[in-house]
PDB file of C-alpha atoms in Angstrom:
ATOM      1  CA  UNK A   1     105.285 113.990 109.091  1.00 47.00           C
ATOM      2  CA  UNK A   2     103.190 112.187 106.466  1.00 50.00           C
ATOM      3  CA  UNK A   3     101.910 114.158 103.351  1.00 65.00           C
ATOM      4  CA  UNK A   4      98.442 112.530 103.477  1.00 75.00           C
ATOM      5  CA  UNK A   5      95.772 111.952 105.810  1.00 84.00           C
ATOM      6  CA  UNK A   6      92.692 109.859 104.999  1.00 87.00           C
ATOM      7  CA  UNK A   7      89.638 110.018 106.111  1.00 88.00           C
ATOM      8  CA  UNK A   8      87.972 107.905 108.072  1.00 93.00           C
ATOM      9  CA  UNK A   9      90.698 105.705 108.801  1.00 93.00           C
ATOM     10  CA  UNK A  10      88.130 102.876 108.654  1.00 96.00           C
ATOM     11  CA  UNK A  11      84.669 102.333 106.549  1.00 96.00           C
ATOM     12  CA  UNK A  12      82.315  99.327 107.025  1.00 97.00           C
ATOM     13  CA  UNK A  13      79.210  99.371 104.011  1.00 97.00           C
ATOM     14  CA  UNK A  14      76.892  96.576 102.500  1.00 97.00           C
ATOM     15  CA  UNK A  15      77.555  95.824  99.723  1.00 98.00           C
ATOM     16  CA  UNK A  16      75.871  97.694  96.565  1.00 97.00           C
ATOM     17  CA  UNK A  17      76.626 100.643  98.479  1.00 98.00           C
ATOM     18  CA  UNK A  18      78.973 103.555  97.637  1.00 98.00           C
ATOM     19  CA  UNK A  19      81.992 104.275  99.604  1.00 97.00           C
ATOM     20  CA  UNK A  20      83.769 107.924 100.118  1.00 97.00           C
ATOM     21  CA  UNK A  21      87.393 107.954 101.226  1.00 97.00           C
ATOM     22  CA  UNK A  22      89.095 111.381 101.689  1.00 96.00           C
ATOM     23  CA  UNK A  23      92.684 112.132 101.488  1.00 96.00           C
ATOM     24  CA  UNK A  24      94.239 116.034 102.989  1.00 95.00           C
ATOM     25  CA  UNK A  25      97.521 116.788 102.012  1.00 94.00           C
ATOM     26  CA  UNK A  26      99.826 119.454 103.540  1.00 92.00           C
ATOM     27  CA  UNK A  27     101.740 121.070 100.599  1.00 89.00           C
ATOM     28  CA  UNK A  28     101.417 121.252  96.603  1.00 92.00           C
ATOM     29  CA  UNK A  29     101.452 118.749  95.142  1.00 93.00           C
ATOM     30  CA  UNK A  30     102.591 117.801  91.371  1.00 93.00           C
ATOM     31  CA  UNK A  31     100.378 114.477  91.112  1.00 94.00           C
ATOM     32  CA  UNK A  32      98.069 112.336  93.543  1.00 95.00           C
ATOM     33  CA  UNK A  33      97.171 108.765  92.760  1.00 96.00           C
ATOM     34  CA  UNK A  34      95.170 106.114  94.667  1.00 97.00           C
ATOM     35  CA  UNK A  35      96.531 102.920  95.936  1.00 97.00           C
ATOM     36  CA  UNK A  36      94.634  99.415  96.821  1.00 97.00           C
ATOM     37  CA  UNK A  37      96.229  97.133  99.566  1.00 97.00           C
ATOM     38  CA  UNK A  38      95.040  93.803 100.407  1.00 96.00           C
ATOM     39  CA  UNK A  39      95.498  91.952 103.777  1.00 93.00           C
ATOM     40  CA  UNK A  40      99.275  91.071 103.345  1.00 90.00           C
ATOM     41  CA  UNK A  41      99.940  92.063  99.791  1.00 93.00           C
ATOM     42  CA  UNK A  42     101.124  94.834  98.432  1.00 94.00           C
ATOM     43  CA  UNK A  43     100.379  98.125  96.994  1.00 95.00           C
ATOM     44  CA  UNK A  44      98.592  97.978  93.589  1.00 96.00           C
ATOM     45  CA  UNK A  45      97.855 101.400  91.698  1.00 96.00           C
ATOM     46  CA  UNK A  46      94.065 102.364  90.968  1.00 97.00           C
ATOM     47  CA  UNK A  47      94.261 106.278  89.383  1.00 96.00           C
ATOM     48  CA  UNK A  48      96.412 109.161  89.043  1.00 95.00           C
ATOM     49  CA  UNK A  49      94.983 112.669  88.836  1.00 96.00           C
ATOM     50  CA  UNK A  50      97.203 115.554  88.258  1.00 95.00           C
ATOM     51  CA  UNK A  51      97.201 118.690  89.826  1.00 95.00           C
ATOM     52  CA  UNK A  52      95.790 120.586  87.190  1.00 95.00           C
ATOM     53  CA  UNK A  53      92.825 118.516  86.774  1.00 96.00           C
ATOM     54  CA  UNK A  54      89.711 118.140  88.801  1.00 97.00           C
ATOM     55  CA  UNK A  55      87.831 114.563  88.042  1.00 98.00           C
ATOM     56  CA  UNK A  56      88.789 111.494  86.981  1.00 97.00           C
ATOM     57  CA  UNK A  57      86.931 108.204  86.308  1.00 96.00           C
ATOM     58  CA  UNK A  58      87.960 105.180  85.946  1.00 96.00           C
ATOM     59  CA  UNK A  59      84.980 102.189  86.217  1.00 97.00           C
ATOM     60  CA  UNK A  60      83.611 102.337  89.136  1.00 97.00           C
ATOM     61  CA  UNK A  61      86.454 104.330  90.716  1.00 98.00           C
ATOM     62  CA  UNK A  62      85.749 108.651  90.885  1.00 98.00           C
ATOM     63  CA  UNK A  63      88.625 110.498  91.853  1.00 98.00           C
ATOM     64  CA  UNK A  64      88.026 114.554  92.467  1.00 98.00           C
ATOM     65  CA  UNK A  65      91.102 117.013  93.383  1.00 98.00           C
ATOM     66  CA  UNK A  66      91.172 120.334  95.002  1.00 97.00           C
ATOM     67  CA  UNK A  67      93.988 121.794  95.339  1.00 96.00           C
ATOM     68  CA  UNK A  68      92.538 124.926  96.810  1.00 96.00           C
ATOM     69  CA  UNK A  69      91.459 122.680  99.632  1.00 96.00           C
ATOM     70  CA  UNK A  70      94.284 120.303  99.260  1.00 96.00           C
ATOM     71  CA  UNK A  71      91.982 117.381  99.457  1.00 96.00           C
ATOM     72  CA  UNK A  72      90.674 114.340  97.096  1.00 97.00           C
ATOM     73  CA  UNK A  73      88.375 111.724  97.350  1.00 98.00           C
ATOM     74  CA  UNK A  74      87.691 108.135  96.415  1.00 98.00           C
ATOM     75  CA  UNK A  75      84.597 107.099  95.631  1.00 98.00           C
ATOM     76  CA  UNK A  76      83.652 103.402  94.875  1.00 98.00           C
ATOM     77  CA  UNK A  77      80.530 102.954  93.332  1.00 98.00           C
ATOM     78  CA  UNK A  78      78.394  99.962  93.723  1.00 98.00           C
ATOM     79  CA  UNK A  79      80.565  97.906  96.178  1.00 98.00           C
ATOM     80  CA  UNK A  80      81.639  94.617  95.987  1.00 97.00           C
ATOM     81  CA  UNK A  81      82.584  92.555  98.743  1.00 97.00           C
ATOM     82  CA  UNK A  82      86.289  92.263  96.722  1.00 97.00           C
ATOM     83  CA  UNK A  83      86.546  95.634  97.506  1.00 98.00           C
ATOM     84  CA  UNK A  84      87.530  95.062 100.923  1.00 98.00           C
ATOM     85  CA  UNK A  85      91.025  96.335 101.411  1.00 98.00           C
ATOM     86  CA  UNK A  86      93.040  99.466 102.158  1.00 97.00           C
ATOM     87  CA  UNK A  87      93.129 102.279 100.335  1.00 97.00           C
ATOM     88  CA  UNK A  88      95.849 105.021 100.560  1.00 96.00           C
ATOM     89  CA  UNK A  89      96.344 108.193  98.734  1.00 96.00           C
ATOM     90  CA  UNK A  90     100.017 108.914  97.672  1.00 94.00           C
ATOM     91  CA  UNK A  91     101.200 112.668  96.836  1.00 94.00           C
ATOM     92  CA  UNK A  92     104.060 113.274  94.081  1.00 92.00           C
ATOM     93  CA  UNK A  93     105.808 116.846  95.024  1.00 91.00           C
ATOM     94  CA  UNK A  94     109.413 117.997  95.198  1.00 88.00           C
ATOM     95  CA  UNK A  95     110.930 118.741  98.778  1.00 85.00           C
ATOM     96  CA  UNK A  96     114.423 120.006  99.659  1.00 83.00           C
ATOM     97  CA  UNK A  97     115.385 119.523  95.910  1.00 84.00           C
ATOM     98  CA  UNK A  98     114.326 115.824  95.645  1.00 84.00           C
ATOM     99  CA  UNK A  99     110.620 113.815  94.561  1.00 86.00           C
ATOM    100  CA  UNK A 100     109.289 112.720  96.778  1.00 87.00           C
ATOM    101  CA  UNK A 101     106.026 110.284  96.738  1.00 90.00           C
ATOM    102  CA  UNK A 102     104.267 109.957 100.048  1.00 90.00           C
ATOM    103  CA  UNK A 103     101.513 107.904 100.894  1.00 91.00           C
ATOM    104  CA  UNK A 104      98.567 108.472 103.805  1.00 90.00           C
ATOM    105  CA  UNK A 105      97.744 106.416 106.430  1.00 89.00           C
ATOM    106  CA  UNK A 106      95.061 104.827 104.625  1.00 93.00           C
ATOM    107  CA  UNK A 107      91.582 103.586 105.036  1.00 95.00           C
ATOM    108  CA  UNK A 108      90.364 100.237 106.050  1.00 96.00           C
ATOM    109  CA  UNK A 109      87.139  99.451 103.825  1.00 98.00           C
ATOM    110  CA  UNK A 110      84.997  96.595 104.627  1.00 98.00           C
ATOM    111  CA  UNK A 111      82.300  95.874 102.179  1.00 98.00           C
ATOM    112  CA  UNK A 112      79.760  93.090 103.767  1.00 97.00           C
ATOM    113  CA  UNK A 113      78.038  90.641 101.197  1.00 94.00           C
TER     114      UNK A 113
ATOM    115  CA  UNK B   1     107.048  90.563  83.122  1.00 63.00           C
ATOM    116  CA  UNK B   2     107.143  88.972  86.567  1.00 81.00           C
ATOM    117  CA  UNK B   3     106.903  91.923  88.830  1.00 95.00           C
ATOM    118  CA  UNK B   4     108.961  93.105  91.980  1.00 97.00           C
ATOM    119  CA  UNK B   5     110.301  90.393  93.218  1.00 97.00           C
ATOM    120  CA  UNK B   6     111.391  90.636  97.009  1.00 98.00           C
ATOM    121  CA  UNK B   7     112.697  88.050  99.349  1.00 97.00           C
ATOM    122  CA  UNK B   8     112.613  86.888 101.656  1.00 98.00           C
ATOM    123  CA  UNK B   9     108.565  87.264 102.256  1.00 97.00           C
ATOM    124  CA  UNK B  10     108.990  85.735 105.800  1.00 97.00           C
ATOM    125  CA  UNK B  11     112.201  86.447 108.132  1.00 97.00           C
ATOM    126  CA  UNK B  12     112.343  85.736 111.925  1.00 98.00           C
ATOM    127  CA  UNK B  13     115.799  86.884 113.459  1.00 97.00           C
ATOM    128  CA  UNK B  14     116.965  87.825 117.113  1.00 97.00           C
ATOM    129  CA  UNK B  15     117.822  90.996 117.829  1.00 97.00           C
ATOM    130  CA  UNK B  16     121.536  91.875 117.249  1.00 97.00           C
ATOM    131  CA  UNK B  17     121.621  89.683 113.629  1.00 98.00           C
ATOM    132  CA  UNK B  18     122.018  91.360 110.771  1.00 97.00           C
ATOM    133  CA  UNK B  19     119.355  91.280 108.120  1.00 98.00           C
ATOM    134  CA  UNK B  20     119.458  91.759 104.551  1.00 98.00           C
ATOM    135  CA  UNK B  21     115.957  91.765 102.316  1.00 98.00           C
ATOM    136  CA  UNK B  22     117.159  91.783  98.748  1.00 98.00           C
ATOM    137  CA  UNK B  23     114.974  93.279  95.537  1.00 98.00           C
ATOM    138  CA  UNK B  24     114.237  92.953  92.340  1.00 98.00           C
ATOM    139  CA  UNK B  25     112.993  95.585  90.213  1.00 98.00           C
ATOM    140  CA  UNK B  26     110.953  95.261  87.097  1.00 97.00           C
ATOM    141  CA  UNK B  27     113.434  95.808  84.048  1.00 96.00           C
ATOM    142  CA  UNK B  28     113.545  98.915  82.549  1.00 94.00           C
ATOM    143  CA  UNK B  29     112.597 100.710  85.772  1.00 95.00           C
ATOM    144  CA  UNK B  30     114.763 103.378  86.333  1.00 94.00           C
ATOM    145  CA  UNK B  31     113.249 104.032  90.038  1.00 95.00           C
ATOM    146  CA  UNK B  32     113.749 102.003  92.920  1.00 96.00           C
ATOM    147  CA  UNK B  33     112.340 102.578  96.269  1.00 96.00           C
ATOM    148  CA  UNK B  34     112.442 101.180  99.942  1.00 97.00           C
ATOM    149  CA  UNK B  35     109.313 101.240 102.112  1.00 96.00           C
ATOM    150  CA  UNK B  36     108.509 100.246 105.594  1.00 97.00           C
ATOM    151  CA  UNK B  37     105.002  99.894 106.743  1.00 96.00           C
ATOM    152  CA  UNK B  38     104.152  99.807 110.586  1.00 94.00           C
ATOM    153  CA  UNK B  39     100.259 100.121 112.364  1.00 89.00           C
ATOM    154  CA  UNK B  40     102.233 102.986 114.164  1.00 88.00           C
ATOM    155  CA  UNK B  41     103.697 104.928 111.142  1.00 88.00           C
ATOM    156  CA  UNK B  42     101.789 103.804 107.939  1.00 90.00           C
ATOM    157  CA  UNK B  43     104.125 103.698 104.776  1.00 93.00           C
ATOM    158  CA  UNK B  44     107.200 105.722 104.864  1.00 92.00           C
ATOM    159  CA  UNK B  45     109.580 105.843 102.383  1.00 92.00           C
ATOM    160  CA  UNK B  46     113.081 105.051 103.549  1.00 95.00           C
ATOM    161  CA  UNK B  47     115.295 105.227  99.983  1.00 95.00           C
ATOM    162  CA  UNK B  48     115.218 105.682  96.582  1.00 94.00           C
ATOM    163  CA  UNK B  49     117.310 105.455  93.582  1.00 96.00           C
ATOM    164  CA  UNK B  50     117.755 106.487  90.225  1.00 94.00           C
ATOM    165  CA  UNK B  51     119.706 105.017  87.783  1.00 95.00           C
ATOM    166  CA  UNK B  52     121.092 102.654  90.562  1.00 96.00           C
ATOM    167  CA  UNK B  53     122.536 105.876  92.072  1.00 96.00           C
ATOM    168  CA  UNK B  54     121.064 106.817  95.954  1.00 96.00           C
ATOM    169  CA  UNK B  55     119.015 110.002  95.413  1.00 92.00           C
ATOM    170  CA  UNK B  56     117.549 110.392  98.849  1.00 90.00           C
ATOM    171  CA  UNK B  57     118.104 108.634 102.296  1.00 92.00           C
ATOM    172  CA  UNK B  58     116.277 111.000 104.100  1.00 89.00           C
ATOM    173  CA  UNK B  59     114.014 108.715 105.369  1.00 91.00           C
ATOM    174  CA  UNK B  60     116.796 105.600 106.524  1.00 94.00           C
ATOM    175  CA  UNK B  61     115.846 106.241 110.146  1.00 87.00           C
ATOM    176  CA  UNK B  62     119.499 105.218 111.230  1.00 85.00           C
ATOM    177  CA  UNK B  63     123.239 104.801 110.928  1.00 91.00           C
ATOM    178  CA  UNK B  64     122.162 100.681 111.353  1.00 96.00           C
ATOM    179  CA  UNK B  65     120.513 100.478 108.102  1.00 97.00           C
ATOM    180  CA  UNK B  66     122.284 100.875 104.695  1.00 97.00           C
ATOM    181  CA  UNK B  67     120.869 100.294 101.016  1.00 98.00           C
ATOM    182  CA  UNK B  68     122.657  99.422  97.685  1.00 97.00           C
ATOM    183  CA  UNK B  69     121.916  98.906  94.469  1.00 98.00           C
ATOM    184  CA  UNK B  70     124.873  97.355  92.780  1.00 97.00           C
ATOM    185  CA  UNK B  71     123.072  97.089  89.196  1.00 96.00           C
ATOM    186  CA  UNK B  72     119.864  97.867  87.647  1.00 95.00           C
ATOM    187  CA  UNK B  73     118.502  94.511  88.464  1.00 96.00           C
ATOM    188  CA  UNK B  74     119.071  94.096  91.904  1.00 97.00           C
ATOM    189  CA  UNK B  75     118.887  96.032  95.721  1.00 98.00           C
ATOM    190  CA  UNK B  76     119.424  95.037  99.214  1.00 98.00           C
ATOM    191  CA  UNK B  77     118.312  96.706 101.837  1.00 98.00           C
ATOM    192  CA  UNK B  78     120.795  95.478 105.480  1.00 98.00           C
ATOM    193  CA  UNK B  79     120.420  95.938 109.005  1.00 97.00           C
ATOM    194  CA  UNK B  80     123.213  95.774 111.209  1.00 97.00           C
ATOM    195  CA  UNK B  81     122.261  95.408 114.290  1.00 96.00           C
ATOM    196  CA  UNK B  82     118.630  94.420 114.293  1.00 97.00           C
ATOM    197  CA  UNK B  83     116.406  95.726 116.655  1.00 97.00           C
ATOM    198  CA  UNK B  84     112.733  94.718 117.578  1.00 97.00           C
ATOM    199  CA  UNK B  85     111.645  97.975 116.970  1.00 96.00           C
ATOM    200  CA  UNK B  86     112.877  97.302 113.197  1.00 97.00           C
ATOM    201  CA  UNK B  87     109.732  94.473 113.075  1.00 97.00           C
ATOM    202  CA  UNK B  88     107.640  95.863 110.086  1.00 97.00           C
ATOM    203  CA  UNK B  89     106.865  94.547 106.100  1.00 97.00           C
ATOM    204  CA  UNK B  90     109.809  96.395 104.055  1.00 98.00           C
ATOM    205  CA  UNK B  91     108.372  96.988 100.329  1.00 97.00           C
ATOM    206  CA  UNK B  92     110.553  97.302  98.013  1.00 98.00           C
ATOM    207  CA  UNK B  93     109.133  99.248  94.803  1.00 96.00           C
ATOM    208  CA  UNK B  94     110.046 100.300  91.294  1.00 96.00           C
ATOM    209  CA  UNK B  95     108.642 102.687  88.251  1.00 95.00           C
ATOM    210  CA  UNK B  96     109.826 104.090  84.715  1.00 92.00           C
ATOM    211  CA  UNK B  97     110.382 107.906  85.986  1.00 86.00           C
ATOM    212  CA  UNK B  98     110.126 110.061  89.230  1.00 83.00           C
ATOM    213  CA  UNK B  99     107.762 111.594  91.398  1.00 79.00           C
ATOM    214  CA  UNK B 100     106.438 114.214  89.293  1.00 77.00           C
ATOM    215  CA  UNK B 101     105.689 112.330  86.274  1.00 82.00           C
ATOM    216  CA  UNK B 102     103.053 110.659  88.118  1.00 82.00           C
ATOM    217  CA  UNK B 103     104.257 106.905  86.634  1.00 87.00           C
ATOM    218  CA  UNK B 104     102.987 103.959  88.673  1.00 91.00           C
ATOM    219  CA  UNK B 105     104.581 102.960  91.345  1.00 93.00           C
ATOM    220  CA  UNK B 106     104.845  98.941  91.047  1.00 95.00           C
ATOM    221  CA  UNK B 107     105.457  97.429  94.808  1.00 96.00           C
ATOM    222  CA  UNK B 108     106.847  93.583  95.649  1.00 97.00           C
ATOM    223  CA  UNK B 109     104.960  91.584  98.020  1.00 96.00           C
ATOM    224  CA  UNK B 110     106.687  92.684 101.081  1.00 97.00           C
ATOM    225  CA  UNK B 111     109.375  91.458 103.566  1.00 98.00           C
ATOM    226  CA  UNK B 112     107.848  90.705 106.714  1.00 97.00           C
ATOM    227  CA  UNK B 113     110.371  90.696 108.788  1.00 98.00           C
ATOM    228  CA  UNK B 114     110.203  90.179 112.866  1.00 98.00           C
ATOM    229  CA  UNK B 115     113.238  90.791 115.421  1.00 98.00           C
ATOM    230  CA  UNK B 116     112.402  88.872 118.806  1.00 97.00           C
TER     231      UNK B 116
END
């Protein structure tokens, strides 16, 4: 089964708003970055966090990791309607000998203008 | 540098062709990787390579599809027979090192590829 689960699998805001995306893994995990997705493109890379740190920031993008709770989150401040896309965690860990990246199911965000 | 460059974007076939999506990593990429996304089953990774060498095809869901990578430049990705259960957007994707090193993973536009 899939390494990540996001939560909620779809977000509708105004935007200016902020917008929380949550990601649960199942086992450790080396790495975790964030992906973006627009409608019928493909996966473009927002931030990596590593497994020993907690926060990262990157303009308007806040990444926390707890590994305790085997969870992150995404948060988007100040929303722009260009922020509308899929977002999907991905998970870098070794299993059965091999690396393995796995990405989450992803949420749908739909900022309104 | 131009990217992942995947074709074809748009491929129609009837079930029982063969279908081959082909892949073009960004040089100096030493990872490849084959994804297919479905509404069903999200992004799952199907193969990857290092060094143009198959690392793990744990994920190929069947005998009917097959990967190569013949040189660091260029994949394909064939199915043999096609099914319509095969319909999905196969990503083909490349970075510098592995998993653990955290590198970006830089994805191609996508094959969207239908079997009717």
């Amino acid at each position: 089964s899939q390494q990540g689960e996001e939560d909620p699998q779809a977000l509708s805001i105004q935007e200016g708003e902020n917008a929380t995306m949550n990601c649960s893994y199942k086992t450790s995990i080396n790495n975790l970055q964030w992906y973006r997705q627009n409608s019928g493109r493909g996966l473009v890379h927002l931030i990596l966090i590593r497994s020993n740190e907690r926060e990262k920031h990157s303009g308007r993008l806040r990444v926390t990791l707890d590994t305790s709770k085997k969870s992150s989150s995404l948060l988007i401040t100040a929303s722009r309607a260009a922020d509308t896309a899929s977002y999907f965690c991905a998970t870098g860990y070794i299993s059965g000998g091999y690396q393995k990246v796995t990405f989450g199911t992803g949420t749908k965000l739909q900022v309104i203008p | 540098d131009a990217g992942v460059i995947q074709s074809p974007r748009h491929e129609v076939t009837e079930m029982g062709q063969e279908v081959t999506l082909r892949c073009k990593p960004i040089s100096g990429h030493d990872y490849l990787f084959w994804y297919r996304q479905t509404m069903m089953r999200g992004l799952e990774l199907l193969i990857y390579f290092n060094n143009n060498v198959p690392i793990d095809d744990s994920g190929m869901p069947e005998d009917r599809f097959s990967a190569k990578m013949p040189n660091a430049s260029f994949s394909t990705l064939k199915i043999q027979p096609s099914e319509p259960r095969d319909s999905a957007v196969y990503f083909c994707a490349s970075s510098l090192q592995g998993a653990l090193s955290g590198n970006t993973i830089y994805f191609g536009e996508g094959s969207w590829l239908t079997v009717v």
